[in-house]
XYZ file of C-alpha atoms in Angstrom:
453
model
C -43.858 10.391 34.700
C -47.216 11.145 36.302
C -46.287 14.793 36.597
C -46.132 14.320 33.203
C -49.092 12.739 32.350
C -51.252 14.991 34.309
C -49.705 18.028 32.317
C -50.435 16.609 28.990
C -54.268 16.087 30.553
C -54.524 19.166 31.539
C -53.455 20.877 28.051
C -55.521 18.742 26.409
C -58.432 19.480 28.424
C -57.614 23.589 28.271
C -58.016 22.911 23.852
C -60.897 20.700 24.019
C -63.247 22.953 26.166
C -62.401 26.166 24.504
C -62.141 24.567 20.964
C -64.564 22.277 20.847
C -67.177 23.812 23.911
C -66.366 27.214 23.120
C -65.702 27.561 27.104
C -63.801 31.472 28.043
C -60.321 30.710 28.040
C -60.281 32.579 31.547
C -62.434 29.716 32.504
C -60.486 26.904 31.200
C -56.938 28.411 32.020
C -58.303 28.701 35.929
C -60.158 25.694 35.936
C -56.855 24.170 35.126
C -54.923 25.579 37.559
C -57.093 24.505 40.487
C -57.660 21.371 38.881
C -54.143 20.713 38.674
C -53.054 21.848 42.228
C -55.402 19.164 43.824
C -53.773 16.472 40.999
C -50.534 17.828 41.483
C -51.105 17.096 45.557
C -50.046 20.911 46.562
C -50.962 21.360 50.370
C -54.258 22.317 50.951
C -53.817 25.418 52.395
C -51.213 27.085 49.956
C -54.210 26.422 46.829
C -55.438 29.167 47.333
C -52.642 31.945 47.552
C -50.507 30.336 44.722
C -53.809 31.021 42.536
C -55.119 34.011 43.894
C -51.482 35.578 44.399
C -50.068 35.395 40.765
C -53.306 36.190 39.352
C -53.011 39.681 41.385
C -49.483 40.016 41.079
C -49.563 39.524 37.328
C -52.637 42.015 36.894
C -51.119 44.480 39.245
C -47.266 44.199 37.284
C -48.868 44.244 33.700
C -52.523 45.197 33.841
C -52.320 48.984 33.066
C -49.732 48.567 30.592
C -52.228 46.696 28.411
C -54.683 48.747 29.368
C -53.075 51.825 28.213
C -51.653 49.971 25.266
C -55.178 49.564 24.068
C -56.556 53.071 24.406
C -53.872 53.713 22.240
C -54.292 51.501 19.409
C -58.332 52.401 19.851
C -57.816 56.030 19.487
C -55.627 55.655 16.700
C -58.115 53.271 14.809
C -60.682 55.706 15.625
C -59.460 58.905 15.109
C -58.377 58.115 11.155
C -54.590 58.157 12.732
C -54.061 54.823 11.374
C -55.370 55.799 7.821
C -53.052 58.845 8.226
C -49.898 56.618 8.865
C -51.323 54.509 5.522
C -51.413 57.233 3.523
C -47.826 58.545 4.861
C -46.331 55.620 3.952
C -47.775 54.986 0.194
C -46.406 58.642 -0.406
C -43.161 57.528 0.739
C -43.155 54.233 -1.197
C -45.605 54.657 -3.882
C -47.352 51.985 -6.107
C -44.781 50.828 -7.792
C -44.700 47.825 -5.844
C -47.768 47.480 -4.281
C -47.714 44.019 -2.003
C -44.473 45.872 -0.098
C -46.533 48.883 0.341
C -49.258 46.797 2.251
C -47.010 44.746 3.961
C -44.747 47.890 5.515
C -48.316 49.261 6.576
C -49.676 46.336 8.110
C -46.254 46.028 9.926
C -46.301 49.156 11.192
C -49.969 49.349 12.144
C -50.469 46.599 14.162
C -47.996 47.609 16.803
C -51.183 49.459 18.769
C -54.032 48.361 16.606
C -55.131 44.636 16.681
C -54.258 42.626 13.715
C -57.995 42.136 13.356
C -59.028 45.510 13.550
C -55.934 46.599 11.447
C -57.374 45.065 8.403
C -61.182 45.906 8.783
C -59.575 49.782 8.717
C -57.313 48.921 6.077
C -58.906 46.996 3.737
C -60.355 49.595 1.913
C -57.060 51.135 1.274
C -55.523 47.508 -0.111
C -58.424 47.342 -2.680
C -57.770 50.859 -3.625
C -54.158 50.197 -3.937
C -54.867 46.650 -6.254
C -57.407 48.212 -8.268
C -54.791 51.469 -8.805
C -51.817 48.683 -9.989
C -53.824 45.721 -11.540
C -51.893 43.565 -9.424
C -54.201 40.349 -7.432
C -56.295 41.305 -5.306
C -54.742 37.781 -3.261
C -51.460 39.037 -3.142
C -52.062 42.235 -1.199
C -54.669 40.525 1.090
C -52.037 37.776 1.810
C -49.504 41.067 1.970
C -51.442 42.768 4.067
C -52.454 40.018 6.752
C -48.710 39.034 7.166
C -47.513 42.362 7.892
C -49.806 42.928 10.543
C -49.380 39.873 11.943
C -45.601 40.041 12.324
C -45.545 42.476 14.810
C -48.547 41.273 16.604
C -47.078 38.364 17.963
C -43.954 39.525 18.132
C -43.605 43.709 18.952
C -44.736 44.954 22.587
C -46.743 46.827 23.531
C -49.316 44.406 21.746
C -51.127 42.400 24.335
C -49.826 39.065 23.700
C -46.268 39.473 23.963
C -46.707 41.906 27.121
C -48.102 39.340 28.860
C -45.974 36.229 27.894
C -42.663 38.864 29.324
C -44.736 39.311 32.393
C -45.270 35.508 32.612
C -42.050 34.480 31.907
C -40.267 36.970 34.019
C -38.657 39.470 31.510
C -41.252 42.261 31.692
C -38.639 45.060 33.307
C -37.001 44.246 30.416
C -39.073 45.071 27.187
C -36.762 47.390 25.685
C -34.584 44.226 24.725
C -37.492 42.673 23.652
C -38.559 45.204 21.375
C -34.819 45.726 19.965
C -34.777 42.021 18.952
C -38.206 41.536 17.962
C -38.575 44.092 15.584
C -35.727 42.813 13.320
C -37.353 39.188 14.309
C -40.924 40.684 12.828
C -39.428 42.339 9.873
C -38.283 38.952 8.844
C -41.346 37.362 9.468
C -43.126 40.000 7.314
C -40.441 39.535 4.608
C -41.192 35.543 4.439
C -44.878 36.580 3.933
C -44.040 39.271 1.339
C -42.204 36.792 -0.476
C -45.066 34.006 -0.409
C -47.718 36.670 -1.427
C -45.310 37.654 -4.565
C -45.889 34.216 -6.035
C -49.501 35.521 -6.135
C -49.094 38.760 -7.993
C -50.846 37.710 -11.524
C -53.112 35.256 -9.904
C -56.708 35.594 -10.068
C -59.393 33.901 -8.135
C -63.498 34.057 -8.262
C -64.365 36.066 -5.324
C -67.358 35.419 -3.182
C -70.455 37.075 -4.308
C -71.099 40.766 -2.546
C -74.453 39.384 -1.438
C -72.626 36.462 0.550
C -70.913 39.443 2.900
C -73.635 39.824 5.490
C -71.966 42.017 7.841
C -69.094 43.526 5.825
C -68.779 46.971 4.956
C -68.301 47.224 1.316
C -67.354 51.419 1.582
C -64.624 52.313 -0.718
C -61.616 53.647 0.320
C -62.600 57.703 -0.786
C -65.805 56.681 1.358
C -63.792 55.089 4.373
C -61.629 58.843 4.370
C -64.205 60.658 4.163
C -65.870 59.306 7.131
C -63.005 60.193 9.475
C -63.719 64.194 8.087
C -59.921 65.947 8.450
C -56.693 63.134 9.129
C -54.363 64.300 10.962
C -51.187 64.860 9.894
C -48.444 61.942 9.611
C -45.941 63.255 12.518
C -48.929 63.149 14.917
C -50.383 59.719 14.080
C -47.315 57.934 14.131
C -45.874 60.033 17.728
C -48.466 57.652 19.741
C -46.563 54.667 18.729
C -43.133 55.899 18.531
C -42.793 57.456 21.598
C -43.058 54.959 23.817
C -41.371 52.905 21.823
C -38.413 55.227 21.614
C -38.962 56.088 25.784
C -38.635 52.181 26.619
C -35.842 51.620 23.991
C -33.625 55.064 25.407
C -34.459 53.516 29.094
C -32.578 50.070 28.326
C -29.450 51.635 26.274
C -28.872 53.698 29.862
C -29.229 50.701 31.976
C -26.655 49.282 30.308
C -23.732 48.324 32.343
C -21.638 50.307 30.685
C -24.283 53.651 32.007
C -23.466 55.462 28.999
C -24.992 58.395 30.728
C -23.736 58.073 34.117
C -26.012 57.488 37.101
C -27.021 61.359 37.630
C -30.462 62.833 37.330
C -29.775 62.017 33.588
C -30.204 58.531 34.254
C -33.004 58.122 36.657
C -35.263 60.592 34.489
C -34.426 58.306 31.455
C -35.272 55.301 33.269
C -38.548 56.550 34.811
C -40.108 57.742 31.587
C -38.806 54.421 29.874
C -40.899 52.269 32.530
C -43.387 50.906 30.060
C -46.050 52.443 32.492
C -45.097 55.985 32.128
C -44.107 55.455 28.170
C -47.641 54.418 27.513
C -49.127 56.960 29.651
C -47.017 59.398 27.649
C -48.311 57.931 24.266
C -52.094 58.151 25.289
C -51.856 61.455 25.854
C -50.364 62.414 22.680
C -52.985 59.912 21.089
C -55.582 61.903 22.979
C -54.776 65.239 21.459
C -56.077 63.400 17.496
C -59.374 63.469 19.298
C -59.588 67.558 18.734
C -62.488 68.396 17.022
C -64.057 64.731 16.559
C -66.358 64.886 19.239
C -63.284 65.982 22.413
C -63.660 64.695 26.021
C -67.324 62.635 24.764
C -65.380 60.852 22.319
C -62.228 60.245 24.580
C -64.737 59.109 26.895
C -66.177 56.391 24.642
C -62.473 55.354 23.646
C -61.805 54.343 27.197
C -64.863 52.209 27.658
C -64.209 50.489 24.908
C -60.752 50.053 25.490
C -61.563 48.459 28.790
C -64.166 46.123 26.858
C -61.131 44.860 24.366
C -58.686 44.583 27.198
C -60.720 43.144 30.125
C -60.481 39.559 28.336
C -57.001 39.432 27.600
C -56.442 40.864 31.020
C -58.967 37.824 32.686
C -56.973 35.648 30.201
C -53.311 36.712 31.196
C -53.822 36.585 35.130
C -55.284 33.169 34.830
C -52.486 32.283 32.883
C -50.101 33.830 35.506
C -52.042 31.044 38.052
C -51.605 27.783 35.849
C -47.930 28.670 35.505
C -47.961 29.205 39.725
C -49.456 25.940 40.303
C -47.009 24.387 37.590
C -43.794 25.940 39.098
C -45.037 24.879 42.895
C -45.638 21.044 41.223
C -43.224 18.284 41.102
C -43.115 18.980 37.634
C -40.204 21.508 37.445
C -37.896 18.820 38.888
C -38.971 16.233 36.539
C -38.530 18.640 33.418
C -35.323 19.260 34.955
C -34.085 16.194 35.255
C -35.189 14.839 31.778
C -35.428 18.034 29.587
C -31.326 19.473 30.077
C -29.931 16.870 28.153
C -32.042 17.323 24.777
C -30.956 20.369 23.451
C -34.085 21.600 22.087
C -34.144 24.943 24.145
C -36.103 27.300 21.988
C -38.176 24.454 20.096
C -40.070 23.766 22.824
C -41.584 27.095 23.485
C -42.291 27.751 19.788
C -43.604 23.836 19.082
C -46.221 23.578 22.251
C -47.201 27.550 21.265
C -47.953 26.404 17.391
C -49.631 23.089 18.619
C -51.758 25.382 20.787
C -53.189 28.305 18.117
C -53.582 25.393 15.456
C -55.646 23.401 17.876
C -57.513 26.515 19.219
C -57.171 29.225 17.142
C -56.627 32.251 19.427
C -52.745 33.687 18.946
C -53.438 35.350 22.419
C -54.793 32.544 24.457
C -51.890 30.466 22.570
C -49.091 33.067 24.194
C -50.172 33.198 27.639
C -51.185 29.986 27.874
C -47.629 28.412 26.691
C -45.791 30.947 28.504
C -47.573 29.443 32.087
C -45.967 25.885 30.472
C -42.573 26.828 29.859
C -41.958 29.371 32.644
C -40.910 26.475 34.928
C -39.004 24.996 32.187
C -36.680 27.945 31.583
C -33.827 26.289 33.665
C -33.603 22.661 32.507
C -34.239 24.525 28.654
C -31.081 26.513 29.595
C -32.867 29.652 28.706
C -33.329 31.056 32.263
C -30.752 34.335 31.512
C -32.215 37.479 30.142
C -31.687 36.951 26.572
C -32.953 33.297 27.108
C -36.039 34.938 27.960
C -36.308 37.044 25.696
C -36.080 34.681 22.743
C -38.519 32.361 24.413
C -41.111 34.973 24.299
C -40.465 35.717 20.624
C -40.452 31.982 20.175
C -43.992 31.961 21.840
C -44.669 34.816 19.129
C -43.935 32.895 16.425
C -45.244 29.532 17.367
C -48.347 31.481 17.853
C -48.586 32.462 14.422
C -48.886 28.531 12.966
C -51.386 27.813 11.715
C -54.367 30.351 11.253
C -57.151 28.551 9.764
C -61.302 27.837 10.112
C -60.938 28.320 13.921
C -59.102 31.617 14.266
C -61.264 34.914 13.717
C -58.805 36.824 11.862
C -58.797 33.898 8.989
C -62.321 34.789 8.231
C -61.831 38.599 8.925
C -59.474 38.261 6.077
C -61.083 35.852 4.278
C -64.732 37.274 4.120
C -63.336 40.928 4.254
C -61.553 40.224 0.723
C -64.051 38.266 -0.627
C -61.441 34.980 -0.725
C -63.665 31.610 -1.128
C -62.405 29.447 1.864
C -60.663 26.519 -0.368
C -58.692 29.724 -1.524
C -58.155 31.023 1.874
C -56.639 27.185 3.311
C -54.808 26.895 0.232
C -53.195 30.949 0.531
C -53.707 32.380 4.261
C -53.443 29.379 5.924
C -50.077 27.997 4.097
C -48.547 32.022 4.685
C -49.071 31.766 8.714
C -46.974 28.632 8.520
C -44.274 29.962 6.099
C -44.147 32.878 8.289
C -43.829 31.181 11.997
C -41.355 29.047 10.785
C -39.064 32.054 9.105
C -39.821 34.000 12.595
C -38.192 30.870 14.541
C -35.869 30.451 12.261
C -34.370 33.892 13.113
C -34.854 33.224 16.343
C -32.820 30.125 16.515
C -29.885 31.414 14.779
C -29.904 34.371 17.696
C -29.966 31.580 20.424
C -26.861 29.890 18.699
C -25.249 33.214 19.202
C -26.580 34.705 22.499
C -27.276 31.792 24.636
């Protein structure tokens, strides 16, 4: 029971400081895990390397796989790629119904490009859209913000769910991920589509333009302009797709079946599927939108920002790695054991601690690493230690991580402020759609443990 007790301490302590103190999350996650080696009574001497050893390893398994991931979704936010794969899309689908339009292009956006960049870039475009079919301006914000964040819990190669596989062990194996979480996400997105429909004819008094102190307020012929030529649809969305495609292909032929032998066929496929090599192949395609808008300068700028967005989530992810070390060397694993495999709540654990940890802190990212390090050690006496047990843990990370987005999560007031939505509005809407949304995303989930686990 003390093992116990000094878990629940230490998650409580890990929300307070970076809720309430505004304390790094790198800070509080590693403060943690020394903290609890010295409470947890691990030898003196093995402190040390079980901190400093799954910090590196993590970094050194994942690291460049985010990294890359984020140069990606950079370039394509900066080069107008993203606007591109927008405007691609509303061709396809039209007007006609315009909160499905928003909600397919958040979706598919926020694969590369962060959920909170996705909507600065596309905001414009939803206010174009709502002004073009007289529809609320609510429902395509609340559109909108559910679409992209279906897929950025749940889709690799976004950060968060990159480096819950890596924590929980199922990294090699993101091509399954992917191949369930998409149909996961699209449900998700659907939930939120549905919840934004009730909103369709409803008005509400928007915040004054002079409240919006650092908002852009371009419209959407402004927003195009600025970008000068888009490129064409094929080339924005070949960044994303792929290495998408690349780690998908790589997982069908390591199948045990080796539906295409174990020749040279099979160990080219598998190479260019590592997620490594599939990203590297995607940033170079992503590099080649950067012709004419400003070439190796502007690539140059792209990486150094890239680094900027990824170094905390990187910081974040390896201390993450070392709370989860310190956890599995405790006496805690045997306790969970012993008291947890008789419950039956498998995948409600994951997705319960994960929701308990965004609503109390509001980061979706420091709520996925930091519940993967808790349930890693847990996987066993969950009964969700195979492959697709880990897999549907780290989707049910995902979607606990989406509940609930409110006052102390940025992207509720990126959406908020961006859309002009006055905040009783915005608990009332966004908040209520994150929850709606979470639960349909575990809902799926749970029906695909009853049938794979």
């Amino acid at each position: 029971m003390s093992s116990l007790l000094i878990l629940l301490v230490l998650v409580a302590g890990i929300v307070f400081v970076t809720a309430r103190w505004k304390l790094s999350p790198f800070l509080a996650l590693m403060g943690a895990a020394v903290l609890g080696a010295f409470a947890f009574r691990l030898p003196l001497e093995e402190i040390v390397p079980t901190v400093t050893t799954a910090f590196g390893g993590t970094l050194g398994n994942i690291g460049l796989v985010i990294l890359f991931g984020t140069m990606i979704g950079m370039i394509l936010e900066r080069s107008g790629a993203a606007i591109a794969m927008a405007e691609a899309l509303i061709r396809i689908l039209g007007t006609r119904f315009p909160n499905l339009t928003m909600s397919i292009i958040g979706w598919i956006v926020s694969i590369p490009v962060f959920c909170d960049s996705g909507y600065v870039i596309l905001n414009s475009l939803r206010k174009a859209v709502t002004l073009r079919t007289g529809v609320s301006a609510l429902a395509t914000s609340i559109a909108l913000m559910t679409g992209l964040y279906a897929t950025h819990t749940l889709v690799p190669p976004t950060p968060g769910p990159l480096a819950a596989a890596e924590t929980i062990g199922i990294a090699d194996n993101l091509g399954m991920i992917i191949a369930i979480g998409v149909p996961v996400s699209v449900v998700a997105a659907l939930a939120g589509l549905a919840y934004a429909r009730l909103f369709t004819h409803r008005e509400f008094t928007p915040l004054p333009a002079e409240s919006e102190e650092d908002i852009s307020t371009q419209t959407y012929e402004e927003l195009r302009a600025s970008y000068g030529r888009l490129p064409n649809a094929f080339h924005a969305f070949l960044p994303i797709l792929l290495p998408l495609a690349l780690i998908c292909v790589s997982s069908v032929v390591q199948l045990p079946a080796r539906p295409v032998g174990e020749g040279v066929a099979f160990d080219v496929l598998t190479f260019l599927g590592t997620p490594l090599i599939a990203l590297i192949l995607g940033l170079l395609v992503a590099v080649t939108l950067l012709r004419g808008r400003g070439g190796l300068a502007q690539f140059h700028e792209q990486v150094h920002e890239s680094i900027r967005v990824a170094a905390p989530i990187l910081l974040i992810t390896g201390a993450g790695a070392s709370f989860g070390a310190v956890l599995r060397a405790s006496p805690l694993t045997g306790f969970l054991s012993e008291h947890l495999s008789g419950l039956g709540i498998g995948l409600a654990v994951p997705f319960l601690i994960a929701a308990a940890l965004k609503t109390a802190q509001g980061s979706s990212t420091v709520s996925i690493v930091s519940t993967s390090a808790l349930v890693a050690p847990m996987l066993a006496s969950l009964g969700l230690s195979s492959p697709e047990g880990m897999v549907l843990t780290v989707l049910a990370v995902g979607a606990g991580a989406m509940v609930v987005s409110h006052a102390n999560d940025s992207y509720f007031w990126v959406v908020s402020q961006i859309s002009r939505i006055p905040v009783p509005t915005a608990y009332r809407t966004l908040s209520v759609a994150t929850v709606i949304e979470g639960v349909a995303a575990f809902a799926v989930i749970q029906v695909l443990g009853f049938v794979l686990l």
